[in-house]
Coordinates of C-alpha atoms (C1' of nucleotides) in Angstrom, one line a residue:
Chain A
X5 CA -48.3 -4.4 36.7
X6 CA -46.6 -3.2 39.9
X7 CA -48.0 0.2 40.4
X8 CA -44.6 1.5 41.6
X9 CA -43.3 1.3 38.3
X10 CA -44.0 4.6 37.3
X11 CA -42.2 5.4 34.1
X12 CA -44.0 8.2 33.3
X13 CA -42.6 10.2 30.6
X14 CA -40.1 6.7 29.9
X15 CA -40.5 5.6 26.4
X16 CA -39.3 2.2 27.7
X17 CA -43.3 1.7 28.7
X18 CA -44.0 1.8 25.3
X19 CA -41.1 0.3 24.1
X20 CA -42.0 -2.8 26.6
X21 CA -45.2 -2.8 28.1
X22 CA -47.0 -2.1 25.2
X23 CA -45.7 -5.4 24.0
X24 CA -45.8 -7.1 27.1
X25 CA -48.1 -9.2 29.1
X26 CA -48.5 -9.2 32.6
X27 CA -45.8 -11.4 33.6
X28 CA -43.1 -10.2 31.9
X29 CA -44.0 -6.9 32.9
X30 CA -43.6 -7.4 36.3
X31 CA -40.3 -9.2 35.9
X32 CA -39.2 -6.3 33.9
X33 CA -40.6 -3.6 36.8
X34 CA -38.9 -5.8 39.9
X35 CA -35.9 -5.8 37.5
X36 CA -35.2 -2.2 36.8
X37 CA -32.9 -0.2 38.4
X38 CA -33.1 4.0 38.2
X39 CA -29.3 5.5 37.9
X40 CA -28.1 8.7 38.4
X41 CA -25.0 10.4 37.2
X42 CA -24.1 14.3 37.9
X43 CA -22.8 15.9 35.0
X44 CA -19.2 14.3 34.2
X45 CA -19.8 11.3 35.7
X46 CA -19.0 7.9 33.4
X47 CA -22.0 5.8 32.4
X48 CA -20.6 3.3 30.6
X49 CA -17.0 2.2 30.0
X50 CA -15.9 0.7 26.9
X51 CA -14.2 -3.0 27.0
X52 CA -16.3 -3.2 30.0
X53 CA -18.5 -6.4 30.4
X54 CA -22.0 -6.1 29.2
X55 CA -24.7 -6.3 32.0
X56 CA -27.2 -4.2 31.9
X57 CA -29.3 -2.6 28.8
X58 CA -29.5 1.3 29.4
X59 CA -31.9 3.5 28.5
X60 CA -31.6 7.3 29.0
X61 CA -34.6 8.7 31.2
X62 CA -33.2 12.4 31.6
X63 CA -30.1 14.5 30.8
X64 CA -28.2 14.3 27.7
X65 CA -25.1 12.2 27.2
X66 CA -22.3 11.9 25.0
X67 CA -21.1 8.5 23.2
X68 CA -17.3 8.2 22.3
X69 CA -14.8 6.0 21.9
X70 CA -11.5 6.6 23.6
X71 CA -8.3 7.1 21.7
X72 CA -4.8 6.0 22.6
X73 CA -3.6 9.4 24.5
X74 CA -6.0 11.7 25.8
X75 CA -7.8 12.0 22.7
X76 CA -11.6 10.9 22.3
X77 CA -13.9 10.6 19.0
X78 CA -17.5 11.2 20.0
X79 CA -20.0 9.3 17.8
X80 CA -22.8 11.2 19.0
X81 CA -24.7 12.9 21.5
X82 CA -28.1 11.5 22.8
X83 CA -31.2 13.0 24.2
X84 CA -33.4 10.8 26.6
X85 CA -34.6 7.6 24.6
X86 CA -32.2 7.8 22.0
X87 CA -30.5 4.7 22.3
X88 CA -27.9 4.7 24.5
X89 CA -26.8 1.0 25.3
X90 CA -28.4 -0.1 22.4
X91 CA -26.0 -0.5 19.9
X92 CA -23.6 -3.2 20.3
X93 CA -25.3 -4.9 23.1
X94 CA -26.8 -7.7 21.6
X95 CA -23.6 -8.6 19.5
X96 CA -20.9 -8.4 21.7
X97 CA -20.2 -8.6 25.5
X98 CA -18.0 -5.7 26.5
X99 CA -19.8 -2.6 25.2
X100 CA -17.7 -1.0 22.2
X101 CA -18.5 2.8 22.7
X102 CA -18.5 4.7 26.6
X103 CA -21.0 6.8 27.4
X104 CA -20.9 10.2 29.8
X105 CA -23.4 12.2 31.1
X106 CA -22.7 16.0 29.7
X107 CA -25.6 17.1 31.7
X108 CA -27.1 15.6 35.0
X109 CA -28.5 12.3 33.6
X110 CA -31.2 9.5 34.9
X111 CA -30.8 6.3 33.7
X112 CA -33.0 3.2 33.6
X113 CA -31.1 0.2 33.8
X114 CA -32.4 -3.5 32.8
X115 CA -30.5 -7.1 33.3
X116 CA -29.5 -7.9 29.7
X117 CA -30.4 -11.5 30.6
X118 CA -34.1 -11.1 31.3
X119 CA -34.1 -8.5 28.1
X120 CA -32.5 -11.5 26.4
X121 CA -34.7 -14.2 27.3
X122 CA -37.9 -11.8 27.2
X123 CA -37.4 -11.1 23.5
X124 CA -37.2 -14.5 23.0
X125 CA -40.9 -14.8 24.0
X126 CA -42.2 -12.2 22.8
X127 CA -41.7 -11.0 19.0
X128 CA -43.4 -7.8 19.2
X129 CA -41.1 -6.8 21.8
X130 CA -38.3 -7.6 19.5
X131 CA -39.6 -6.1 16.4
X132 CA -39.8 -2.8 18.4
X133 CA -36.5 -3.2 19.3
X134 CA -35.5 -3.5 16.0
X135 CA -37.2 -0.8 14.6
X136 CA -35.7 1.5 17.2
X137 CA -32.2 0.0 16.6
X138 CA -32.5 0.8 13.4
X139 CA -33.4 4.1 13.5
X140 CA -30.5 4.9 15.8
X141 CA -28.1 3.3 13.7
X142 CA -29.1 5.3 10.3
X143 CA -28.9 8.3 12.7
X144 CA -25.6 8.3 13.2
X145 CA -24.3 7.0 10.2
X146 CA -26.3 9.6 7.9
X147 CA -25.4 12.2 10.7
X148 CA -21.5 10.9 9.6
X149 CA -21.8 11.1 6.4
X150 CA -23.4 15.0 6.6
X151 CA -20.7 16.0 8.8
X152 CA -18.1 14.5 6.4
X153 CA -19.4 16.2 3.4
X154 CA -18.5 19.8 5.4
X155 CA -15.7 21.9 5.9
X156 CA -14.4 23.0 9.0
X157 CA -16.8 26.3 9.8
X158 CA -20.2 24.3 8.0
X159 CA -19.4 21.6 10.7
X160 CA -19.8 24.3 13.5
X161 CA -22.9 25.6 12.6
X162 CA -24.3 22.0 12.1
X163 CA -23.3 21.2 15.8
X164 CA -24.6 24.6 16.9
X165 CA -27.9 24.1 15.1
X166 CA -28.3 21.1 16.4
X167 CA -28.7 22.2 19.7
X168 CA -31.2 24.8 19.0
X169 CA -32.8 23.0 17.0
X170 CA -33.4 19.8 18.4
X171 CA -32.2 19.5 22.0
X172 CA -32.7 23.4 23.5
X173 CA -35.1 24.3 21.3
X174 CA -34.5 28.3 21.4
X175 CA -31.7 30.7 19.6
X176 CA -30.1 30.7 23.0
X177 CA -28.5 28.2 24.8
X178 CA -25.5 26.6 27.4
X179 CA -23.2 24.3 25.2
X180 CA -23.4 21.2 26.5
X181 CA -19.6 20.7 25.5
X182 CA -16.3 22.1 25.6
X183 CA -14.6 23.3 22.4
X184 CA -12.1 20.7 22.7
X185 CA -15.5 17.7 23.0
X186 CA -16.9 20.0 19.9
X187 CA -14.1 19.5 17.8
X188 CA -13.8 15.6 18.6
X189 CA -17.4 15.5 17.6
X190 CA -16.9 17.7 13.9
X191 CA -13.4 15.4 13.4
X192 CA -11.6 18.8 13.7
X193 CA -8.3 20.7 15.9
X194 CA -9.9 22.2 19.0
X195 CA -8.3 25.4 18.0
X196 CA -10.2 25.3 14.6
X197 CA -13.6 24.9 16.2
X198 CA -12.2 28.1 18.1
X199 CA -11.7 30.2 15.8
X200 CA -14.6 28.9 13.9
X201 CA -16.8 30.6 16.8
X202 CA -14.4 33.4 17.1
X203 CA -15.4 34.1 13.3
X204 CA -18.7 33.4 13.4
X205 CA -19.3 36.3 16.6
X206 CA -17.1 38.8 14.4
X207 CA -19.6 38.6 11.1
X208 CA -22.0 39.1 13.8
X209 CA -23.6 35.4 13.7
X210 CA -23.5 34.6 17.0
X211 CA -22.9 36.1 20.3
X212 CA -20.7 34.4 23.0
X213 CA -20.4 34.7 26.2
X214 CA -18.3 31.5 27.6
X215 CA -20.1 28.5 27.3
X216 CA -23.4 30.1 26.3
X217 CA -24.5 31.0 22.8
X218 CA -27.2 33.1 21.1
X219 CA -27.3 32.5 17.5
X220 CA -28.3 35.8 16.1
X221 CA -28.3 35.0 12.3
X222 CA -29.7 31.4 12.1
X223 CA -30.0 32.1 8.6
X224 CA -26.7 32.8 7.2
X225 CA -25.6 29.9 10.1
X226 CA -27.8 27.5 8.3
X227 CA -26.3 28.8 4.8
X228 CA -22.9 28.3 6.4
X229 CA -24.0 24.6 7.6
X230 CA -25.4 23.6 4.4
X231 CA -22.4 24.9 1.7
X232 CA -19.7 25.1 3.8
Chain B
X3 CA -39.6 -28.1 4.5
X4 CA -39.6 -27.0 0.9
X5 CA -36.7 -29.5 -0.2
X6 CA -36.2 -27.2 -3.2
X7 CA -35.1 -24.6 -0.8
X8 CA -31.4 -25.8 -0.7
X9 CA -29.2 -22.8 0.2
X10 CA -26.8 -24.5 1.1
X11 CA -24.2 -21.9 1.9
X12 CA -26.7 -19.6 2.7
X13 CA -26.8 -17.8 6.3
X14 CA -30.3 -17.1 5.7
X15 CA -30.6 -20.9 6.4
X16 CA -29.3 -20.4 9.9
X17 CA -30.5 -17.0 11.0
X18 CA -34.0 -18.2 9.9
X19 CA -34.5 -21.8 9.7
X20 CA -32.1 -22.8 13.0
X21 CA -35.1 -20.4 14.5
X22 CA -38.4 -21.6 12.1
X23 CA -40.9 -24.2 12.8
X24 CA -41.7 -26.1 9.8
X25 CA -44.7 -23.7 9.0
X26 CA -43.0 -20.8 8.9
X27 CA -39.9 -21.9 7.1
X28 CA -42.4 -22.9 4.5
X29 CA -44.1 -19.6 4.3
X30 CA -40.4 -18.3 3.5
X31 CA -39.0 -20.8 1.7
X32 CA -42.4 -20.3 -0.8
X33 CA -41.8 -16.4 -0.6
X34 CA -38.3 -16.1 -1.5
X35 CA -36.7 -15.2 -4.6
X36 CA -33.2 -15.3 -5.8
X37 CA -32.0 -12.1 -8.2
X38 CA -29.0 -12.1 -10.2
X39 CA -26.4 -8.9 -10.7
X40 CA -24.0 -8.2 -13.1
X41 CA -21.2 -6.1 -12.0
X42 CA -22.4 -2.2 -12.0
X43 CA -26.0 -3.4 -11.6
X44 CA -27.9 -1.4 -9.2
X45 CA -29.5 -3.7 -6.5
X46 CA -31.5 -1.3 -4.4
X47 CA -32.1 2.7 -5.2
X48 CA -32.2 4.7 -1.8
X49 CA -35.6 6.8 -1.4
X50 CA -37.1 3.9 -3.1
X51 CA -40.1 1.7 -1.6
X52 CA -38.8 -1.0 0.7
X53 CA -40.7 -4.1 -0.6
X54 CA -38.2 -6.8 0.1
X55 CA -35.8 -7.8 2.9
X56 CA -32.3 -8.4 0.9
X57 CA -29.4 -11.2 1.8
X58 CA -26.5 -10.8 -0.9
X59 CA -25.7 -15.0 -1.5
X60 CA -22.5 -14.2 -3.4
X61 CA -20.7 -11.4 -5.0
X62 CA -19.3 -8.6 -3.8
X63 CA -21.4 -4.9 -3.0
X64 CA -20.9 -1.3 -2.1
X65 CA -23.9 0.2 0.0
X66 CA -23.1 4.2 -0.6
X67 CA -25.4 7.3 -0.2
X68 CA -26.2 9.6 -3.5
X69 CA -24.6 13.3 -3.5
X70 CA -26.3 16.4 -5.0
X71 CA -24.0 16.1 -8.6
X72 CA -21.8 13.4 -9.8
X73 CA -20.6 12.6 -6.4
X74 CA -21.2 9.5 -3.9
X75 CA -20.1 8.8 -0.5
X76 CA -19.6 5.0 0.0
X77 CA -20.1 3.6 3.3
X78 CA -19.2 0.1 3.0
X79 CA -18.4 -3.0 1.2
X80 CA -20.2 -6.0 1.6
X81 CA -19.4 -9.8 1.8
X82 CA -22.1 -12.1 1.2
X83 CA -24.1 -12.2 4.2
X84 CA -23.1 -9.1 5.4
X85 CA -26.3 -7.0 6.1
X86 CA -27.0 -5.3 2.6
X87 CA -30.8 -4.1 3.5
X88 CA -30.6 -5.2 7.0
X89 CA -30.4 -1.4 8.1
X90 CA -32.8 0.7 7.6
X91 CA -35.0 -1.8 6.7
X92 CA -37.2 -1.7 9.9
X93 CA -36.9 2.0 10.7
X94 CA -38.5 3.5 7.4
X95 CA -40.3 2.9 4.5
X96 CA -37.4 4.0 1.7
X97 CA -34.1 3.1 1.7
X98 CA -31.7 5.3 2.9
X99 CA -28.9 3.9 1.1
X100 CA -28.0 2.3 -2.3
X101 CA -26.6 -0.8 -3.1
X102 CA -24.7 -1.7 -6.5
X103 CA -22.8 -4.7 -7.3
X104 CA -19.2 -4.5 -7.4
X105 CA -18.7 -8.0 -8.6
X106 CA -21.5 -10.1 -10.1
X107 CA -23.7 -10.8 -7.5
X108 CA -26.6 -13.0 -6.3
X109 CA -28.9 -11.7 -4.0
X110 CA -31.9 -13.6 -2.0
X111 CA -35.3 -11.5 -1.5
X112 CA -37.9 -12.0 0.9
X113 CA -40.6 -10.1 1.3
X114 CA -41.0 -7.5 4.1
X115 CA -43.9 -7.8 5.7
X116 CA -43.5 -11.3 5.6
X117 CA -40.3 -11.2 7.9
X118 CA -42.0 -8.4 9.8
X119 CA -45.6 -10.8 10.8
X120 CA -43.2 -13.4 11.9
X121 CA -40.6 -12.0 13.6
X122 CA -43.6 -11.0 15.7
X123 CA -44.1 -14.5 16.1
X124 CA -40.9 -15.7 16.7
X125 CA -38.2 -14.4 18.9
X126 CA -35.5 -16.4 18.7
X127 CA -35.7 -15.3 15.3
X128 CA -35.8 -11.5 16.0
X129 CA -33.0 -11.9 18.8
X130 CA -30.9 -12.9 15.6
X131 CA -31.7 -10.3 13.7
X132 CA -31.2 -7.9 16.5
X133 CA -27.5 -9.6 17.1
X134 CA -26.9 -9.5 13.0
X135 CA -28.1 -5.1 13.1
X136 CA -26.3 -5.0 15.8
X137 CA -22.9 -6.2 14.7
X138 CA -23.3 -4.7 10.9
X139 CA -24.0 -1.6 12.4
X140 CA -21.2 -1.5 14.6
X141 CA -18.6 -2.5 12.2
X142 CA -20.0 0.3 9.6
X143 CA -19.6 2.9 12.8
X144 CA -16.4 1.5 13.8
X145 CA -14.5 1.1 10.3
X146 CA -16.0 4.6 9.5
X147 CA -13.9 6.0 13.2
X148 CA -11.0 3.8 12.7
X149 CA -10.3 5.5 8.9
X150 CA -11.2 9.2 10.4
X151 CA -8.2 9.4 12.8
X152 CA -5.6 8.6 9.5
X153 CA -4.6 10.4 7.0
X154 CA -4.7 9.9 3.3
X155 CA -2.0 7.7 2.8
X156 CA -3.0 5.4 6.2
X157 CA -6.4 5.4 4.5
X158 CA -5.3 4.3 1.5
X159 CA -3.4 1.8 3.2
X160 CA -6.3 0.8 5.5
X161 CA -8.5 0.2 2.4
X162 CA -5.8 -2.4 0.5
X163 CA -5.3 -4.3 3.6
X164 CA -9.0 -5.2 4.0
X165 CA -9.0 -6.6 0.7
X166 CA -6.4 -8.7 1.0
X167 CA -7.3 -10.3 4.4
X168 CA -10.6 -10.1 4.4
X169 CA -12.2 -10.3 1.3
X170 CA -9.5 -12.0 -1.4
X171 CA -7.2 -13.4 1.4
X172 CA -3.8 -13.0 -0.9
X173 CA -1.5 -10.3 -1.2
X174 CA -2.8 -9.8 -4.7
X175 CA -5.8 -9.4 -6.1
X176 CA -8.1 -7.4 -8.6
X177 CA -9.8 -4.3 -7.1
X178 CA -13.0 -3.8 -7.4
X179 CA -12.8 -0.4 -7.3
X180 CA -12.3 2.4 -9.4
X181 CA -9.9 5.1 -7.5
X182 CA -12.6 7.2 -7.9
X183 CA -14.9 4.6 -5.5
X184 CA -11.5 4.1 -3.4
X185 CA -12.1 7.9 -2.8
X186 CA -15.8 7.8 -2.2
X187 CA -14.5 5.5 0.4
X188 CA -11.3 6.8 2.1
X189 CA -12.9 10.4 1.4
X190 CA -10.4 12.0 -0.1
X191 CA -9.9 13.3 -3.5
X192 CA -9.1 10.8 -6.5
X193 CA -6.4 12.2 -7.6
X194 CA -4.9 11.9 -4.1
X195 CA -6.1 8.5 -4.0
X196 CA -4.0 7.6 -7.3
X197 CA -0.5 9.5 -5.8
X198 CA -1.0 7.8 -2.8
X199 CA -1.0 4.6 -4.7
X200 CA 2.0 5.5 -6.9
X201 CA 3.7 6.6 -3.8
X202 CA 3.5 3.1 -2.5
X203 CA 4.2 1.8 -5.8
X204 CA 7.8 3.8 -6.1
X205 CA 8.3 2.6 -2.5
X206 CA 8.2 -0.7 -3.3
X207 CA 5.3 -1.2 -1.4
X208 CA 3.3 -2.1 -4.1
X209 CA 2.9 -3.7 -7.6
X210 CA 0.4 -2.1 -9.5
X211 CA -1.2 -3.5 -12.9
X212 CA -4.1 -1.4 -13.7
X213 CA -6.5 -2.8 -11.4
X214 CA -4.5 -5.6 -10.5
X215 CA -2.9 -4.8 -7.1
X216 CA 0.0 -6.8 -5.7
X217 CA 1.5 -6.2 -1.9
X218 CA 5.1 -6.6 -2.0
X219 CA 5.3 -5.3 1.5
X220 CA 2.7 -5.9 3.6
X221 CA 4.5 -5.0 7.0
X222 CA 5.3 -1.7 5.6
X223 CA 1.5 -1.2 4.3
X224 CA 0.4 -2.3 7.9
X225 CA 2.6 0.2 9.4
X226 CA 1.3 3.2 7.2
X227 CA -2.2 2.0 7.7
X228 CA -1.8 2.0 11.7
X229 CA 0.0 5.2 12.2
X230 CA -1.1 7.2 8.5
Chain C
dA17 C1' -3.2 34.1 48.8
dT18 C1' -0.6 31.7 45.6
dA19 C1' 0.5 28.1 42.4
dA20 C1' -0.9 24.9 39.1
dC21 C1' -3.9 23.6 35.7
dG22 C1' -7.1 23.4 32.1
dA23 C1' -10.2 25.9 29.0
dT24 C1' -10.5 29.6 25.9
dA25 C1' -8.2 32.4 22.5
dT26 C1' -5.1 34.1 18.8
dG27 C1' -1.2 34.3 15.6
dA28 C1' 2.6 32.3 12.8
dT29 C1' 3.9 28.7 10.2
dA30 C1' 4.0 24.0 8.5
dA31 C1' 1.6 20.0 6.7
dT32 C1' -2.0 18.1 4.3
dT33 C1' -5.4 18.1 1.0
dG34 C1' -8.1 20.1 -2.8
dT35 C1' -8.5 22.2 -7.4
dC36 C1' -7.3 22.9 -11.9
dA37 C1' -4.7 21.9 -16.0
dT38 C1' -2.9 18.6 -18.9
dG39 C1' -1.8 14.2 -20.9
dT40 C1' -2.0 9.2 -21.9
dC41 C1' -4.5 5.2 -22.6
dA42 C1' -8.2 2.0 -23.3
dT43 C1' -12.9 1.4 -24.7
dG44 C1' -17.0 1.9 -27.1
dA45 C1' -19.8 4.6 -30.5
dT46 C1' -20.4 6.4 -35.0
Chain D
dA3 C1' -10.9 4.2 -38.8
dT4 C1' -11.9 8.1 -36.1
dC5 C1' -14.0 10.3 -32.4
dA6 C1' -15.7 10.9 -27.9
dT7 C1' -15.5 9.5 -23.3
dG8 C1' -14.0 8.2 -19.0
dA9 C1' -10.3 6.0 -16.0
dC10 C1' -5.7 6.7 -14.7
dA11 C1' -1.8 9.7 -13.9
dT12 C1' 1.1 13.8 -12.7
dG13 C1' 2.4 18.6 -11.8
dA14 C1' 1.6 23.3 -10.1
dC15 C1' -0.7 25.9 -7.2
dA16 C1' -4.5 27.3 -3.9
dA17 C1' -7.2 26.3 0.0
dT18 C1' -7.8 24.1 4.2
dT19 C1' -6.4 22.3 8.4
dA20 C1' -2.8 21.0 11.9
dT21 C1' 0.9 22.2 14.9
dC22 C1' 3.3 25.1 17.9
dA23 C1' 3.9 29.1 20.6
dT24 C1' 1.9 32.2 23.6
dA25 C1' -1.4 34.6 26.5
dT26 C1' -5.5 35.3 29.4
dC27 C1' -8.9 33.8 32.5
dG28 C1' -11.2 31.1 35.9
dT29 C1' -11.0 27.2 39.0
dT30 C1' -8.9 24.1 42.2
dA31 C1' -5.4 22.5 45.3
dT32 C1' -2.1 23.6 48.6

DNA sequence: ATAACGATATGATAATTGTCATGTCATGAT
DNA sequence: ATCATGACATGACAATTATCATATCGTTAT
């Protein structure tokens, strides 16, 4: 394997190499090209032709699709190794979602041909591929579904726990989003995800200062995200 | 291969045997099983064991998600060979959803780990599979963001126009429904479900007979569904 | 520095949807 | 035959959310 191909903490060298031999690892490590995107920038483009297969290394991105005015609905938001490109790419060829760094971001990108004729040869690769496309997809549809079941303010605290939770990992924490990219997450006004917040720091939940947040109850937060 | 195994309207026939050797098509021709479903029958139980990878042959199904009470939340209807199990079914080892027949139904069953040893062995075969997740999952995603930016009425709309052009192809047909599933759906209330469709009905939209549903003015209906 | 703009914020009001009550009808159980 | 039950239906009212107006603040462009 070419020793420069140093993936490190990349989840892709499981993904492939542990289900790849030699040669198709090295095709795979003279085929890969490293991205990266400041915070803002446009990853992938909807209706755009299909080329590549991407795999977030670093950041954290958002996936949406993009309304008829200025409007957006994001699907979901995606730490490093969630799947990123992975949905729709073997089905279609334009990519039906676009994809935006919300943070500074690292992608690694393959040629969807060689990916293509790769899994072709080599079924463990594909069933590892399928396992993790399958686990992204019940992700977000489940994650749907949660969020549907909620009312306005329980849809808040999910997104806010969320984040503490399971990409920030403390109480306190820079939102990643702007309350207008919160409320096309939740499926709600931007103004309701506003006052949401504004309610939430009056009972003494939360405390905000711009885009940063310190959830000071997570208990009642979580009551909120699970009734309300 | 197994001349007995004649389905001969059967996907399953091109997604695995267009990709099978002889030896492996036996293996599953050998291993399958075909399971018949009344109308209300229950065809897989989420948080149950996932023994057997599912392929509805005929009928009609709902894939839907249990709530805490009396309450479900439906996800999608299924065609035959549309996915049924095919999510899920290589990310876990219970099923995250349930799946009831809406219309009598047939079903073919083949075991898990068989698919799973030879996928391994075959990629063609799992680059189908991967192309069939990939497209069932992005319908469910997209159908699920298309009916979140109406409103009731548009849903409503939305819902009766994928019958008739996509599932009975005719302007009228029998639902297989309840409102109370049509809400579980749309997700909205029932009883708004049921105004919504006597609104239409006083409009002239609609004829309604029960569960007999006739469109009288499908440009109208279209209209509602797009903007609604 | 100033203007323009977008993000954040809040209030008033309108629109939409949910909840509860009530009633009919068809169906199946006793 | 009668009763209980659940699907369908409609109205009145409450709860929730959207829309519109307005204001502040910080940033960027000129």
């Amino acid at each position: 394997m070419d020793p420069s191909c140093t993936c490190e903490l990349c989840e892709l060298k499981e993904l492939f190499f542990g289900n790849l031999e030699r040669k198709y690892a090295d095709v795979i490590c003279s085929g890969k090209v490293e991205k990266e995107f400041s915070k803002g920038e446009t990853i992938i483009r909807e209706d755009t032709h299909i080329s590549d297969f991407v795999y977030l290394k670093s950041g954290l991105v958002k996936l949406y699709k993009r309304g008829d005015d200025r409007t957006e609905q994001i699907i979901s938001i995606a730490k490093p190794f969630d799947y990123v490109s992975l949905l729709s790419v073997f089905s279609t060829n334009l990519y039906n979602y676009s994809v935006t760094a919300l943070e500074d971001s690292v992608t690694c990108n393959l040629k969807m041909d060689v990916i293509r004729s790769i899994v072709k040869e080599n079924g463990p690769l594909a069933l590892s591929l399928l396992q993790k496309m399958s686990r992204v997809a019940d992700a977000i549809i489940l994650d749907s579904l949660r969020i549907r079941k909620k009312h306005l303010r329980g849809r808040v605290a999910f997104l806010l726990i969320r984040f503490a939770t399971e990409v920030y990992f403390s109480n306190e924490f820079e939102l990643p989003l702007s309350r207008k990219e919160m409320a096309e997450y939740v499926g709600m006004t931007t103004e309701n995800v506003i006052r949401s917040l504004s309610e939430f720091r009056k009972d003494g939940i939360l405390k905000i200062y711009g885009k940063t947040i310190q959830i000071v109850n997570m208990k009642t937060l979580k009551s909120i995200s699970e009734f309300g």
